[in-house]
Amino acid sequence: ARRLEGSGVTVNALTPGVVRTNLGRHVQIPAVAKPLFSLLSWGLFKSPEEGAETSVYLASSPDVDSVQGRCFADCRPQVLLDKATDPDLASKLWDISEVMVGITT
């Protein structure tokens, strides 16, 4: 968000939460535990539609037109740890990420 400040581009982050999808279809779960896991996922995990709510909210709600650089969960801004918003740590993470993926700016 800091890098794009003043550009007219809005930057926010979000977490959809734990969503019932097929992403874990290759996870090895013992056969006897699969029915229990499936039952628990239906009771505890969000549906894909529920998981998409925060994305849709951030993309379309006038309530967040002027909100910049925040992290959202369940359509609400979250309070982050200080280290999650530390500019020095962010810069170090950026530099390390560039090296790991083989790019430079």
PDB file of C-alpha atoms in Angstrom:
ATOM      1  CA  ALA A   1       0.000   0.000   0.000  1.00  0.00           C
ATOM      2  CA  ARG A   2       2.850   2.379   0.822  1.00  0.00           C
ATOM      3  CA  ARG A   3       4.490   1.836  -2.573  1.00  0.00           C
ATOM      4  CA  LEU A   4       1.263   2.734  -4.405  1.00  0.00           C
ATOM      5  CA  GLU A   5       0.144   5.584  -2.158  1.00  0.00           C
ATOM      6  CA  GLY A   6      -1.171   8.480  -4.224  1.00  0.00           C
ATOM      7  CA  SER A   7      -1.453   6.408  -7.409  1.00  0.00           C
ATOM      8  CA  GLY A   8      -5.213   5.899  -7.208  1.00  0.00           C
ATOM      9  CA  VAL A   9      -4.740   2.163  -6.670  1.00  0.00           C
ATOM     10  CA  THR A  10      -6.314   0.733  -3.527  1.00  0.00           C
ATOM     11  CA  VAL A  11      -4.366  -1.981  -1.726  1.00  0.00           C
ATOM     12  CA  ASN A  12      -5.773  -4.072   1.096  1.00  0.00           C
ATOM     13  CA  ALA A  13      -5.208  -7.660   2.199  1.00  0.00           C
ATOM     14  CA  LEU A  14      -7.721 -10.233   3.338  1.00  0.00           C
ATOM     15  CA  THR A  15      -8.070 -13.701   4.708  1.00  0.00           C
ATOM     16  CA  PRO A  16     -11.091 -15.724   3.630  1.00  0.00           C
ATOM     17  CA  GLY A  17     -10.779 -17.969   6.675  1.00  0.00           C
ATOM     18  CA  VAL A  18     -10.939 -21.759   6.490  1.00  0.00           C
ATOM     19  CA  VAL A  19     -13.039 -22.578   3.430  1.00  0.00           C
ATOM     20  CA  ARG A  20     -14.451 -25.917   2.304  1.00  0.00           C
ATOM     21  CA  THR A  21     -12.773 -26.465  -1.091  1.00  0.00           C
ATOM     22  CA  ASN A  22     -11.081 -29.270  -2.985  1.00  0.00           C
ATOM     23  CA  LEU A  23      -7.624 -27.807  -2.326  1.00  0.00           C
ATOM     24  CA  GLY A  24      -6.904 -30.528   0.233  1.00  0.00           C
ATOM     25  CA  ARG A  25      -8.078 -33.413  -1.932  1.00  0.00           C
ATOM     26  CA  HIS A  26      -4.580 -34.876  -2.103  1.00  0.00           C
ATOM     27  CA  VAL A  27      -3.920 -34.636   1.635  1.00  0.00           C
ATOM     28  CA  GLN A  28      -3.390 -38.085   3.096  1.00  0.00           C
ATOM     29  CA  ILE A  29      -6.014 -38.655   5.786  1.00  0.00           C
ATOM     30  CA  PRO A  30      -6.471 -42.153   7.226  1.00  0.00           C
ATOM     31  CA  ALA A  31      -9.582 -43.793   5.747  1.00  0.00           C
ATOM     32  CA  VAL A  32     -11.194 -44.153   9.169  1.00  0.00           C
ATOM     33  CA  ALA A  33     -10.809 -40.409   9.828  1.00  0.00           C
ATOM     34  CA  LYS A  34     -12.191 -39.172   6.484  1.00  0.00           C
ATOM     35  CA  PRO A  35     -15.888 -39.316   7.480  1.00  0.00           C
ATOM     36  CA  LEU A  36     -15.176 -37.458  10.730  1.00  0.00           C
ATOM     37  CA  PHE A  37     -13.057 -34.847   8.954  1.00  0.00           C
ATOM     38  CA  SER A  38     -15.767 -34.370   6.330  1.00  0.00           C
ATOM     39  CA  LEU A  39     -18.439 -33.939   9.000  1.00  0.00           C
ATOM     40  CA  LEU A  40     -16.309 -31.466  10.937  1.00  0.00           C
ATOM     41  CA  SER A  41     -15.525 -29.481   7.798  1.00  0.00           C
ATOM     42  CA  TRP A  42     -19.232 -29.049   7.072  1.00  0.00           C
ATOM     43  CA  GLY A  43     -19.778 -27.802  10.607  1.00  0.00           C
ATOM     44  CA  LEU A  44     -16.700 -25.628  11.059  1.00  0.00           C
ATOM     45  CA  PHE A  45     -15.462 -24.486   7.630  1.00  0.00           C
ATOM     46  CA  LYS A  46     -16.992 -21.743   5.510  1.00  0.00           C
ATOM     47  CA  SER A  47     -18.725 -22.497   2.250  1.00  0.00           C
ATOM     48  CA  PRO A  48     -16.964 -21.135  -0.856  1.00  0.00           C
ATOM     49  CA  GLU A  49     -19.640 -18.429  -1.033  1.00  0.00           C
ATOM     50  CA  GLU A  50     -19.012 -17.409   2.579  1.00  0.00           C
ATOM     51  CA  GLY A  51     -15.264 -17.466   1.956  1.00  0.00           C
ATOM     52  CA  ALA A  52     -15.716 -15.052  -0.962  1.00  0.00           C
ATOM     53  CA  GLU A  53     -17.728 -12.482   1.008  1.00  0.00           C
ATOM     54  CA  THR A  54     -14.751 -10.389   2.141  1.00  0.00           C
ATOM     55  CA  SER A  55     -13.274 -10.314  -1.383  1.00  0.00           C
ATOM     56  CA  VAL A  56     -16.585  -9.153  -2.820  1.00  0.00           C
ATOM     57  CA  TYR A  57     -16.992  -6.614  -0.012  1.00  0.00           C
ATOM     58  CA  LEU A  58     -13.557  -5.077  -0.615  1.00  0.00           C
ATOM     59  CA  ALA A  59     -14.090  -4.987  -4.380  1.00  0.00           C
ATOM     60  CA  SER A  60     -17.540  -3.431  -4.324  1.00  0.00           C
ATOM     61  CA  SER A  61     -18.514  -1.713  -1.080  1.00  0.00           C
ATOM     62  CA  PRO A  62     -18.482   2.088  -0.915  1.00  0.00           C
ATOM     63  CA  ASP A  63     -17.748   1.649   2.819  1.00  0.00           C
ATOM     64  CA  VAL A  64     -14.112   0.875   1.979  1.00  0.00           C
ATOM     65  CA  ASP A  65     -13.544   3.299  -0.915  1.00  0.00           C
ATOM     66  CA  SER A  66     -11.025   5.312   1.090  1.00  0.00           C
ATOM     67  CA  VAL A  67      -9.581   2.443   3.155  1.00  0.00           C
ATOM     68  CA  GLN A  68      -5.964   1.692   2.291  1.00  0.00           C
ATOM     69  CA  GLY A  69      -3.331  -0.695   3.651  1.00  0.00           C
ATOM     70  CA  ARG A  70      -5.554  -2.697   5.973  1.00  0.00           C
ATOM     71  CA  CYS A  71      -6.098  -6.420   6.462  1.00  0.00           C
ATOM     72  CA  PHE A  72      -9.676  -7.715   6.526  1.00  0.00           C
ATOM     73  CA  ALA A  73     -11.393 -10.861   7.807  1.00  0.00           C
ATOM     74  CA  ASP A  74     -15.142 -11.423   7.797  1.00  0.00           C
ATOM     75  CA  CYS A  75     -15.606  -8.011   6.128  1.00  0.00           C
ATOM     76  CA  ARG A  76     -13.983  -6.220   9.081  1.00  0.00           C
ATOM     77  CA  PRO A  77     -10.557  -4.604   9.419  1.00  0.00           C
ATOM     78  CA  GLN A  78      -8.219  -6.536  11.687  1.00  0.00           C
ATOM     79  CA  VAL A  79      -5.719  -5.318  14.261  1.00  0.00           C
ATOM     80  CA  LEU A  80      -2.291  -6.585  13.247  1.00  0.00           C
ATOM     81  CA  LEU A  81       0.793  -7.210  15.335  1.00  0.00           C
ATOM     82  CA  ASP A  82       3.344  -4.389  15.210  1.00  0.00           C
ATOM     83  CA  LYS A  83       5.839  -6.599  13.388  1.00  0.00           C
ATOM     84  CA  ALA A  84       3.279  -7.191  10.620  1.00  0.00           C
ATOM     85  CA  THR A  85       3.337  -3.482   9.768  1.00  0.00           C
ATOM     86  CA  ASP A  86       7.009  -2.722  10.471  1.00  0.00           C
ATOM     87  CA  PRO A  87       8.473  -0.993   7.365  1.00  0.00           C
ATOM     88  CA  ASP A  88      12.013  -2.282   8.045  1.00  0.00           C
ATOM     89  CA  LEU A  89      10.848  -5.893   8.318  1.00  0.00           C
ATOM     90  CA  ALA A  90       8.711  -5.443   5.205  1.00  0.00           C
ATOM     91  CA  SER A  91      11.728  -4.198   3.272  1.00  0.00           C
ATOM     92  CA  LYS A  92      13.853  -7.143   4.422  1.00  0.00           C
ATOM     93  CA  LEU A  93      11.095  -9.590   3.484  1.00  0.00           C
ATOM     94  CA  TRP A  94      10.806  -7.951   0.053  1.00  0.00           C
ATOM     95  CA  ASP A  95      14.554  -8.249  -0.525  1.00  0.00           C
ATOM     96  CA  ILE A  96      14.640 -11.898   0.567  1.00  0.00           C
ATOM     97  CA  SER A  97      11.622 -12.677  -1.619  1.00  0.00           C
ATOM     98  CA  GLU A  98      13.325 -11.129  -4.660  1.00  0.00           C
ATOM     99  CA  VAL A  99      16.375 -13.328  -4.116  1.00  0.00           C
ATOM    100  CA  MET A 100      14.261 -16.456  -3.611  1.00  0.00           C
ATOM    101  CA  VAL A 101      12.306 -15.964  -6.844  1.00  0.00           C
ATOM    102  CA  GLY A 102      15.272 -14.676  -8.818  1.00  0.00           C
ATOM    103  CA  ILE A 103      14.174 -11.115  -9.581  1.00  0.00           C
ATOM    104  CA  THR A 104      15.532  -7.695  -8.702  1.00  0.00           C
ATOM    105  CA  THR A 105      14.044  -4.228  -8.819  1.00  0.00           C
TER     106      THR A 105
END
